[in-house]
Amino acid sequence: MGLLRGQLSRLLVDIAPLRESQPFRMLFFARTASLLVYGVLGVAVSLQVFALTQSSFHVGAVGFAAAGGTALGLLFGSPMADRYDRKPQMVWSRLAFLCTVLALLANALLAEPRLWLVYLAAGLGGLAGGFSAPALMAAAPTLIAREHLAAAGALTAIGIETGAIIGPPVAGLLIAGPGFAFCYAFVAIGAAITPVLLARLPPLPPKSADDAGLCGPHLLDALVFFRTHPVVAGLLATDFLTCLFIVPHVLIPQLAFDIFAGGTAYASLLYTAPAVGGLLAALTSGWTRHVRQPGRALLLLTACWGLCVAVAATAPDIGSATALFGLMGFFGAAGEILRGALLQCHVPDRLRGRVFGLWLLQSSAAPAIGGFQTGAASQAFSVPTVLAAGGAASMVATMAVRAVFPSLLTAKIGKSAQLPSLAESAAHQP
């Protein structure tokens, strides 16, 4: 019995960050509130765009518009997170995001909602999110011990996946019942909670604000860091290439309505499945505390994600498709937990705003590009063909990263991780 309890403790999620740090608890609850409404908002926007256009192309294109706004926000927000107190940056940008949700609500109340207003709100919402994200990501590692970074990532993943699980059915019920306007009103109420919680955090200035830059050439420090440290570069390549060739969720409306002929109910199932898998991965993430080669495990999880996407092309019914989307969520979330912990362990605090900002820039650019080309490909080829080709390309890309960045295989999490200095990074600059 004692042995069984010991094995379970190694498997279940570690809540030490919540137990040991009150500021981290506040940050966690603020992010969780935001993530819960994101799950509703993402589905609502996708379904509204598909209802207005009957086109997967526009579903992907709206995501591309949001990513464009995110990119702009990251370019301005990243250096600011390394120079100024991160708390006001988070609070004011989340208030701006609330305004974009209110714009979507106003548009939904029109007799004939405007598609261009959805594009505009998506872009401005991405701008607000991009401005706040570097500060949010840079603040978390300063509130907990380095050995708890993977656990903190798992806890964040629980919030993400819970929001993704709750979001589709809630969005589906609200849209099928009161309609899109009521759904956006629900999101606005939830979005208002986040800045209130963030306002209760203590000041969060960067540790080395005196050598952090606001704009211009100082962003080159982050670029040099990516270029000269193969572990961080390998993590970036893995993240970027995974989503560059295929973004399966762009195809969900077409799968639900055209392939399986199940409408909104089937769409909700497919949107929810990856979140269920991701939540299971987060709840059983205790093993990340003990894995000896997290980089190798990350690459294996990434390859398994691509395999699930390719196999989904052969799904004969909604049940098997839902199961495969669930496996995608499991492997994707487990890999993201390891990727985030490895990244935070190998970036010094004075560079976190800029490095994390550029990291988030590529993390939004790859799905945006991948989603755009996935939607475009679905206009020329069948959905199974797009899934099979995209999944295969993702697996090939993972093998290429393994070959080009072998040091990723031996990267460590925690106190044993190598934390290079800015001077070491500059020494490698040609």
Short mmCIF file of C-alpha atoms in Angstrom, two decimals:
data_model
loop_
_atom_site.label_atom_id
_atom_site.label_comp_id
_atom_site.label_asym_id
_atom_site.label_seq_id
_atom_site.Cartn_x
_atom_site.Cartn_y
_atom_site.Cartn_z
CA MET A 1 0.00 0.00 0.00
CA GLY A 2 2.80 2.36 0.88
CA LEU A 3 4.52 1.53 -2.40
CA LEU A 4 1.34 2.34 -4.31
CA ARG A 5 1.02 5.71 -2.54
CA GLY A 6 4.65 6.45 -3.37
CA GLN A 7 4.10 5.67 -7.05
CA LEU A 8 0.98 7.84 -7.14
CA SER A 9 2.84 10.74 -5.52
CA ARG A 10 5.44 10.53 -8.29
CA LEU A 11 2.69 10.66 -10.89
CA LEU A 12 0.19 13.22 -9.60
CA VAL A 13 0.64 16.95 -10.19
CA ASP A 14 2.89 18.77 -7.71
CA ILE A 15 1.07 21.66 -5.95
CA ALA A 16 4.15 22.92 -4.10
CA PRO A 17 4.21 26.27 -5.99
CA LEU A 18 0.67 27.04 -4.79
CA ARG A 19 1.43 25.93 -1.26
CA GLU A 20 4.70 27.81 -0.82
CA SER A 21 4.13 31.15 -2.61
CA GLN A 22 1.16 33.43 -1.97
CA PRO A 23 2.03 35.80 -4.87
CA PHE A 24 2.22 32.82 -7.22
CA ARG A 25 -1.21 31.71 -6.01
CA MET A 26 -2.62 35.12 -6.90
CA LEU A 27 -0.95 35.07 -10.32
CA PHE A 28 -2.17 31.52 -10.90
CA PHE A 29 -5.79 32.36 -10.09
CA ALA A 30 -5.64 35.48 -12.27
CA ARG A 31 -4.30 33.53 -15.24
CA THR A 32 -6.78 30.71 -14.65
CA ALA A 33 -9.71 33.15 -14.72
CA SER A 34 -8.42 34.50 -18.00
CA LEU A 35 -7.82 31.05 -19.47
CA LEU A 36 -11.30 29.86 -18.57
CA VAL A 37 -12.93 32.62 -20.61
CA TYR A 38 -10.44 32.13 -23.45
CA GLY A 39 -11.86 28.65 -23.86
CA VAL A 40 -15.32 30.10 -24.43
CA LEU A 41 -14.14 33.04 -26.54
CA GLY A 42 -12.06 31.00 -28.99
CA VAL A 43 -14.93 28.66 -29.80
CA ALA A 44 -17.45 31.49 -30.02
CA VAL A 45 -15.34 33.47 -32.48
CA SER A 46 -14.62 30.40 -34.65
CA LEU A 47 -18.27 29.36 -34.79
CA GLN A 48 -19.48 32.90 -35.45
CA VAL A 49 -16.99 33.34 -38.30
CA PHE A 50 -17.98 29.98 -39.79
CA ALA A 51 -21.67 30.90 -39.43
CA LEU A 52 -21.06 34.17 -41.28
CA THR A 53 -18.87 32.74 -44.04
CA GLN A 54 -19.24 28.92 -44.17
CA SER A 55 -15.47 28.89 -44.74
CA SER A 56 -12.56 27.26 -42.86
CA PHE A 57 -10.35 29.78 -44.65
CA HIS A 58 -11.88 32.64 -42.70
CA VAL A 59 -11.66 30.67 -39.45
CA GLY A 60 -7.91 30.37 -40.00
CA ALA A 61 -7.61 33.93 -41.27
CA VAL A 62 -9.18 35.40 -38.12
CA GLY A 63 -6.58 33.49 -36.12
CA PHE A 64 -3.94 35.00 -38.39
CA ALA A 65 -5.30 38.50 -37.63
CA ALA A 66 -5.14 37.82 -33.91
CA ALA A 67 -1.58 36.60 -34.27
CA GLY A 68 -0.64 39.77 -36.12
CA GLY A 69 -1.90 41.84 -33.21
CA THR A 70 -0.09 39.57 -30.78
CA ALA A 71 3.15 40.01 -32.68
CA LEU A 72 2.89 43.79 -32.48
CA GLY A 73 2.07 43.64 -28.77
CA LEU A 74 5.02 41.36 -28.10
CA LEU A 75 7.45 43.67 -29.88
CA PHE A 76 6.49 46.56 -27.60
CA GLY A 77 5.69 44.60 -24.46
CA SER A 78 8.80 42.39 -24.35
CA PRO A 79 11.43 45.08 -23.73
CA MET A 80 9.12 46.94 -21.34
CA ALA A 81 8.87 43.82 -19.19
CA ASP A 82 12.65 43.95 -18.70
CA ARG A 83 12.76 47.65 -17.80
CA TYR A 84 9.65 48.55 -15.83
CA ASP A 85 7.50 47.03 -13.11
CA ARG A 86 5.68 44.11 -14.71
CA LYS A 87 2.52 44.47 -12.61
CA PRO A 88 1.03 47.62 -14.26
CA GLN A 89 1.81 46.21 -17.68
CA MET A 90 -0.26 43.13 -16.88
CA VAL A 91 -3.16 45.00 -15.29
CA TRP A 92 -3.66 47.66 -17.98
CA SER A 93 -3.28 45.26 -20.90
CA ARG A 94 -5.90 42.91 -19.43
CA LEU A 95 -8.27 45.87 -19.12
CA ALA A 96 -7.65 46.62 -22.80
CA PHE A 97 -8.44 43.00 -23.66
CA LEU A 98 -11.76 43.37 -21.83
CA CYS A 99 -12.60 46.26 -24.15
CA THR A 100 -12.14 44.03 -27.22
CA VAL A 101 -14.56 41.49 -25.77
CA LEU A 102 -17.09 44.27 -25.27
CA ALA A 103 -16.61 45.20 -28.95
CA LEU A 104 -17.44 41.62 -29.96
CA LEU A 105 -20.53 41.83 -27.76
CA ALA A 106 -21.64 45.05 -29.41
CA ASN A 107 -21.12 43.54 -32.87
CA ALA A 108 -23.13 40.44 -31.97
CA LEU A 109 -26.05 42.67 -30.93
CA LEU A 110 -26.27 44.12 -34.46
CA ALA A 111 -29.06 42.85 -36.70
CA GLU A 112 -26.35 41.84 -39.18
CA PRO A 113 -22.97 41.31 -37.41
CA ARG A 114 -20.00 42.57 -39.41
CA LEU A 115 -17.21 40.15 -40.26
CA TRP A 116 -14.65 42.96 -40.43
CA LEU A 117 -15.46 43.90 -36.84
CA VAL A 118 -14.65 40.35 -35.74
CA TYR A 119 -11.31 40.62 -37.56
CA LEU A 120 -10.62 44.00 -35.93
CA ALA A 121 -11.52 42.79 -32.43
CA ALA A 122 -9.38 39.68 -32.92
CA GLY A 123 -6.42 41.82 -33.93
CA LEU A 124 -6.81 44.26 -31.03
CA GLY A 125 -7.37 41.41 -28.58
CA GLY A 126 -4.18 39.82 -29.82
CA LEU A 127 -2.40 43.16 -29.36
CA ALA A 128 -3.51 43.39 -25.72
CA GLY A 129 -2.64 39.77 -25.05
CA GLY A 130 0.76 40.10 -26.67
CA PHE A 131 1.56 43.19 -24.62
CA SER A 132 0.79 41.42 -21.33
CA ALA A 133 2.17 37.95 -22.06
CA PRO A 134 5.93 38.67 -21.64
CA ALA A 135 5.32 40.27 -18.24
CA LEU A 136 3.13 37.36 -17.14
CA MET A 137 5.63 34.76 -18.26
CA ALA A 138 8.63 36.62 -16.85
CA ALA A 139 6.97 37.20 -13.46
CA ALA A 140 6.18 33.57 -12.66
CA PRO A 141 9.79 32.26 -12.33
CA THR A 142 10.65 35.04 -9.87
CA LEU A 143 7.92 33.89 -7.46
CA ILE A 144 8.94 30.22 -7.07
CA ALA A 145 12.08 28.07 -6.79
CA ARG A 146 13.60 26.81 -10.04
CA GLU A 147 12.96 23.17 -9.17
CA HIS A 148 9.22 23.96 -9.11
CA LEU A 149 9.09 25.39 -12.65
CA ALA A 150 7.78 22.19 -14.24
CA ALA A 151 5.14 21.92 -11.52
CA ALA A 152 4.14 25.55 -12.13
CA GLY A 153 3.86 24.80 -15.83
CA ALA A 154 1.66 21.81 -15.08
CA LEU A 155 -0.61 23.92 -12.87
CA THR A 156 -0.89 26.51 -15.64
CA ALA A 157 -1.69 23.71 -18.08
CA ILE A 158 -4.51 22.59 -15.79
CA GLY A 159 -6.01 26.08 -16.07
CA ILE A 160 -5.56 26.08 -19.85
CA GLU A 161 -7.08 22.66 -20.38
CA THR A 162 -9.90 23.19 -17.89
CA GLY A 163 -10.83 26.32 -19.79
CA ALA A 164 -10.66 24.42 -23.04
CA ILE A 165 -12.86 21.65 -21.62
CA ILE A 166 -15.46 23.98 -20.16
CA GLY A 167 -15.29 26.43 -23.05
CA PRO A 168 -16.75 24.39 -25.94
CA PRO A 169 -19.85 23.06 -24.17
CA VAL A 170 -20.51 26.40 -22.47
CA ALA A 171 -20.06 28.24 -25.77
CA GLY A 172 -22.21 25.68 -27.57
CA LEU A 173 -25.01 25.92 -25.03
CA LEU A 174 -24.96 29.72 -24.93
CA ILE A 175 -24.81 30.06 -28.71
CA ALA A 176 -27.54 27.48 -29.30
CA GLY A 177 -29.69 29.13 -26.61
CA PRO A 178 -29.47 32.90 -25.97
CA GLY A 179 -27.02 33.42 -28.85
CA PHE A 180 -23.59 34.90 -29.57
CA ALA A 181 -24.26 38.18 -27.73
CA PHE A 182 -25.04 36.40 -24.46
CA CYS A 183 -21.94 34.26 -24.92
CA TYR A 184 -19.71 37.32 -25.31
CA ALA A 185 -21.36 38.92 -22.26
CA PHE A 186 -20.42 35.82 -20.25
CA VAL A 187 -16.82 36.13 -21.48
CA ALA A 188 -16.70 39.82 -20.56
CA ILE A 189 -17.71 39.09 -16.97
CA GLY A 190 -14.97 36.49 -16.67
CA ALA A 191 -12.37 38.70 -18.35
CA ALA A 192 -13.04 41.46 -15.80
CA ILE A 193 -11.86 39.19 -12.96
CA THR A 194 -8.26 38.92 -14.18
CA PRO A 195 -7.13 42.58 -13.83
CA VAL A 196 -8.77 42.73 -10.39
CA LEU A 197 -6.68 39.79 -9.18
CA LEU A 198 -3.50 41.04 -10.85
CA ALA A 199 -3.89 44.40 -9.11
CA ARG A 200 -3.41 42.59 -5.77
CA LEU A 201 0.09 41.39 -6.67
CA PRO A 202 3.15 43.06 -5.11
CA PRO A 203 5.42 45.19 -7.34
CA LEU A 204 7.27 43.02 -9.85
CA PRO A 205 10.30 44.96 -11.14
CA PRO A 206 12.92 43.02 -13.13
CA LYS A 207 15.97 42.10 -11.08
CA SER A 208 18.40 43.90 -13.38
CA ALA A 209 16.36 46.80 -14.67
CA ASP A 210 19.43 48.98 -15.04
CA ASP A 211 20.85 46.95 -17.93
CA ALA A 212 17.54 46.16 -19.60
CA GLY A 213 16.58 48.12 -22.68
CA LEU A 214 13.26 49.53 -23.76
CA CYS A 215 13.49 49.14 -27.49
CA GLY A 216 15.74 49.13 -30.51
CA PRO A 217 19.03 47.24 -30.43
CA HIS A 218 18.39 45.79 -26.98
CA LEU A 219 16.05 43.26 -28.56
CA LEU A 220 19.17 41.92 -30.29
CA ASP A 221 20.26 40.54 -26.92
CA ALA A 222 17.35 38.11 -27.06
CA LEU A 223 18.07 37.22 -30.69
CA VAL A 224 21.72 36.57 -29.83
CA PHE A 225 20.63 34.44 -26.90
CA PHE A 226 18.46 32.26 -29.15
CA ARG A 227 21.20 32.03 -31.74
CA THR A 228 24.07 31.11 -29.48
CA HIS A 229 22.46 28.71 -26.97
CA PRO A 230 21.48 25.48 -28.69
CA VAL A 231 19.11 24.25 -25.98
CA VAL A 232 16.94 27.37 -26.22
CA ALA A 233 17.24 27.39 -30.02
CA GLY A 234 16.21 23.73 -30.13
CA LEU A 235 13.19 24.44 -27.95
CA LEU A 236 12.18 27.28 -30.26
CA ALA A 237 12.59 25.10 -33.35
CA THR A 238 10.53 22.29 -31.82
CA ASP A 239 7.71 24.63 -30.91
CA PHE A 240 7.76 26.48 -34.23
CA LEU A 241 7.95 23.51 -36.58
CA THR A 242 5.28 21.48 -34.79
CA CYS A 243 2.48 23.89 -35.69
CA LEU A 244 3.93 25.27 -38.90
CA PHE A 245 2.54 22.49 -41.10
CA ILE A 246 -0.81 21.69 -39.50
CA VAL A 247 -3.24 23.25 -37.00
CA PRO A 248 -5.98 20.63 -36.60
CA HIS A 249 -8.49 22.81 -34.73
CA VAL A 250 -8.94 25.01 -37.83
CA LEU A 251 -10.56 21.98 -39.48
CA ILE A 252 -12.97 21.24 -36.63
CA PRO A 253 -15.99 23.15 -38.01
CA GLN A 254 -15.55 21.45 -41.38
CA LEU A 255 -15.13 18.03 -39.75
CA ALA A 256 -18.19 18.53 -37.56
CA PHE A 257 -20.54 20.01 -40.15
CA ASP A 258 -19.39 18.52 -43.47
CA ILE A 259 -17.53 15.26 -42.75
CA PHE A 260 -19.46 13.83 -39.79
CA ALA A 261 -22.66 15.91 -40.27
CA GLY A 262 -23.11 16.49 -36.54
CA GLY A 263 -23.21 20.27 -36.37
CA THR A 264 -22.44 22.23 -33.23
CA ALA A 265 -22.66 19.19 -30.94
CA TYR A 266 -19.87 17.39 -32.80
CA ALA A 267 -17.83 20.59 -32.99
CA SER A 268 -18.04 20.90 -29.20
CA LEU A 269 -16.82 17.31 -28.82
CA LEU A 270 -13.81 17.89 -31.05
CA TYR A 271 -12.95 21.21 -29.41
CA THR A 272 -13.21 19.60 -25.97
CA ALA A 273 -11.25 16.40 -26.66
CA PRO A 274 -7.74 17.93 -26.80
CA ALA A 275 -8.45 19.78 -23.57
CA VAL A 276 -9.49 16.57 -21.82
CA GLY A 277 -6.27 14.93 -22.98
CA GLY A 278 -4.27 17.97 -21.93
CA LEU A 279 -5.88 18.07 -18.50
CA LEU A 280 -5.06 14.38 -17.98
CA ALA A 281 -1.46 15.11 -18.96
CA ALA A 282 -1.27 17.97 -16.46
CA LEU A 283 -2.89 16.01 -13.63
CA THR A 284 -0.41 13.15 -14.14
CA SER A 285 2.62 15.42 -14.62
CA GLY A 286 4.38 14.41 -11.42
CA TRP A 287 6.78 12.35 -13.51
CA THR A 288 8.33 15.57 -14.85
CA ARG A 289 10.02 16.05 -11.46
CA HIS A 290 11.98 12.85 -11.98
CA VAL A 291 12.63 12.57 -15.73
CA ARG A 292 16.39 12.48 -16.37
CA GLN A 293 16.34 13.58 -20.00
CA PRO A 294 13.44 16.02 -20.40
CA GLY A 295 14.67 17.17 -23.82
CA ARG A 296 14.58 13.65 -25.21
CA ALA A 297 11.13 13.13 -23.69
CA LEU A 298 9.95 16.39 -25.28
CA LEU A 299 10.97 15.27 -28.76
CA LEU A 300 9.25 11.91 -28.29
CA LEU A 301 6.03 13.59 -27.16
CA THR A 302 6.18 15.95 -30.14
CA ALA A 303 6.60 13.07 -32.58
CA CYS A 304 3.64 11.27 -30.99
CA TRP A 305 1.51 14.40 -31.46
CA GLY A 306 2.31 14.43 -35.19
CA LEU A 307 1.52 10.72 -35.45
CA CYS A 308 -1.92 11.27 -33.90
CA VAL A 309 -2.65 14.05 -36.40
CA ALA A 310 -1.70 11.80 -39.32
CA VAL A 311 -3.77 8.87 -38.01
CA ALA A 312 -6.77 11.19 -37.55
CA ALA A 313 -6.98 11.30 -41.33
CA THR A 314 -8.29 7.72 -41.23
CA ALA A 315 -10.90 8.30 -38.50
CA PRO A 316 -14.14 6.65 -39.70
CA ASP A 317 -16.50 8.29 -37.20
CA ILE A 318 -16.80 11.01 -34.58
CA GLY A 319 -15.86 8.64 -31.75
CA SER A 320 -12.46 7.71 -33.15
CA ALA A 321 -11.80 11.30 -34.24
CA THR A 322 -12.59 12.52 -30.73
CA ALA A 323 -10.22 9.93 -29.21
CA LEU A 324 -7.39 10.96 -31.53
CA PHE A 325 -7.93 14.65 -30.82
CA GLY A 326 -7.77 13.76 -27.13
CA LEU A 327 -4.41 12.05 -27.64
CA MET A 328 -3.18 15.13 -29.49
CA GLY A 329 -4.08 17.17 -26.43
CA PHE A 330 -2.31 14.75 -24.08
CA PHE A 331 0.97 14.69 -25.98
CA GLY A 332 0.83 18.41 -26.75
CA ALA A 333 0.25 19.46 -23.14
CA ALA A 334 2.89 17.09 -21.72
CA GLY A 335 5.41 18.46 -24.20
CA GLU A 336 4.47 22.05 -23.40
CA ILE A 337 5.06 21.46 -19.67
CA LEU A 338 8.59 20.21 -20.35
CA ARG A 339 9.28 22.89 -22.96
CA GLY A 340 8.23 25.73 -20.66
CA ALA A 341 10.26 24.43 -17.71
CA LEU A 342 13.36 23.96 -19.85
CA LEU A 343 13.02 27.45 -21.28
CA GLN A 344 12.58 29.14 -17.91
CA CYS A 345 15.54 27.24 -16.46
CA HIS A 346 17.90 28.40 -19.20
CA VAL A 347 17.02 32.14 -19.41
CA PRO A 348 18.33 34.69 -16.85
CA ASP A 349 15.80 37.10 -15.31
CA ARG A 350 17.25 40.25 -16.93
CA LEU A 351 16.46 38.77 -20.37
CA ARG A 352 13.19 37.02 -19.62
CA GLY A 353 10.88 39.74 -20.92
CA ARG A 354 12.65 39.97 -24.26
CA VAL A 355 13.46 36.28 -24.70
CA PHE A 356 9.98 35.18 -23.65
CA GLY A 357 8.49 37.88 -25.85
CA LEU A 358 10.32 36.63 -28.93
CA TRP A 359 9.48 33.09 -27.89
CA LEU A 360 5.80 33.96 -27.67
CA LEU A 361 6.06 35.78 -30.98
CA GLN A 362 7.09 32.61 -32.77
CA SER A 363 4.58 30.62 -30.69
CA SER A 364 1.78 32.76 -32.11
CA ALA A 365 3.28 33.11 -35.58
CA ALA A 366 3.64 29.37 -36.22
CA PRO A 367 0.00 28.46 -35.41
CA ALA A 368 -1.17 31.53 -37.33
CA ILE A 369 0.82 30.57 -40.42
CA GLY A 370 -0.05 26.92 -39.96
CA GLY A 371 -3.71 27.72 -39.43
CA PHE A 372 -3.79 29.98 -42.48
CA GLN A 373 -2.23 27.37 -44.75
CA THR A 374 -4.34 24.58 -43.17
CA GLY A 375 -7.50 26.51 -44.00
CA ALA A 376 -6.21 27.29 -47.50
CA ALA A 377 -5.22 23.66 -48.11
CA SER A 378 -8.69 22.52 -47.06
CA GLN A 379 -10.09 24.49 -50.01
CA ALA A 380 -7.92 22.55 -52.46
CA PHE A 381 -7.66 19.11 -50.85
CA SER A 382 -9.80 16.86 -48.71
CA VAL A 383 -9.62 17.16 -44.93
CA PRO A 384 -8.07 13.65 -44.54
CA THR A 385 -5.34 14.57 -47.02
CA VAL A 386 -4.53 17.77 -45.15
CA LEU A 387 -4.35 15.93 -41.81
CA ALA A 388 -2.17 13.11 -43.15
CA ALA A 389 0.29 15.42 -44.89
CA GLY A 390 0.49 17.85 -41.97
CA GLY A 391 1.04 15.14 -39.36
CA ALA A 392 3.75 13.48 -41.44
CA ALA A 393 5.51 16.82 -41.97
CA SER A 394 5.43 17.48 -38.22
CA MET A 395 7.11 14.14 -37.47
CA VAL A 396 9.81 14.77 -40.06
CA ALA A 397 10.45 18.22 -38.58
CA THR A 398 10.84 16.70 -35.10
CA MET A 399 13.48 14.27 -36.37
CA ALA A 400 15.28 17.18 -38.03
CA VAL A 401 15.38 19.15 -34.74
CA ARG A 402 16.84 16.10 -32.99
CA ALA A 403 19.63 15.93 -35.55
CA VAL A 404 20.42 19.65 -35.65
CA PHE A 405 20.26 20.32 -31.87
CA PRO A 406 21.70 17.22 -30.13
CA SER A 407 22.39 19.19 -26.92
CA LEU A 408 18.62 19.38 -26.39
CA LEU A 409 18.69 15.66 -25.58
CA THR A 410 20.79 16.22 -22.44
CA ALA A 411 19.22 19.49 -21.21
CA LYS A 412 18.24 19.57 -17.52
CA ILE A 413 15.45 21.12 -15.43
CA GLY A 414 16.08 22.62 -11.98
CA LYS A 415 19.24 23.57 -10.14
CA SER A 416 21.46 21.50 -12.45
CA ALA A 417 20.42 23.50 -15.51
CA GLN A 418 23.07 25.70 -17.05
CA LEU A 419 22.09 29.38 -16.82
CA PRO A 420 24.29 31.36 -19.24
CA SER A 421 25.09 35.02 -18.79
CA LEU A 422 24.47 37.87 -21.21
CA ALA A 423 28.23 38.30 -21.53
CA GLU A 424 28.57 34.68 -22.64
CA SER A 425 25.85 35.23 -25.21
CA ALA A 426 27.54 38.37 -26.54
CA ALA A 427 30.87 36.56 -26.78
CA HIS A 428 29.36 34.30 -29.42
CA GLN A 429 28.00 37.15 -31.53
CA PRO A 430 29.87 37.48 -34.83
#
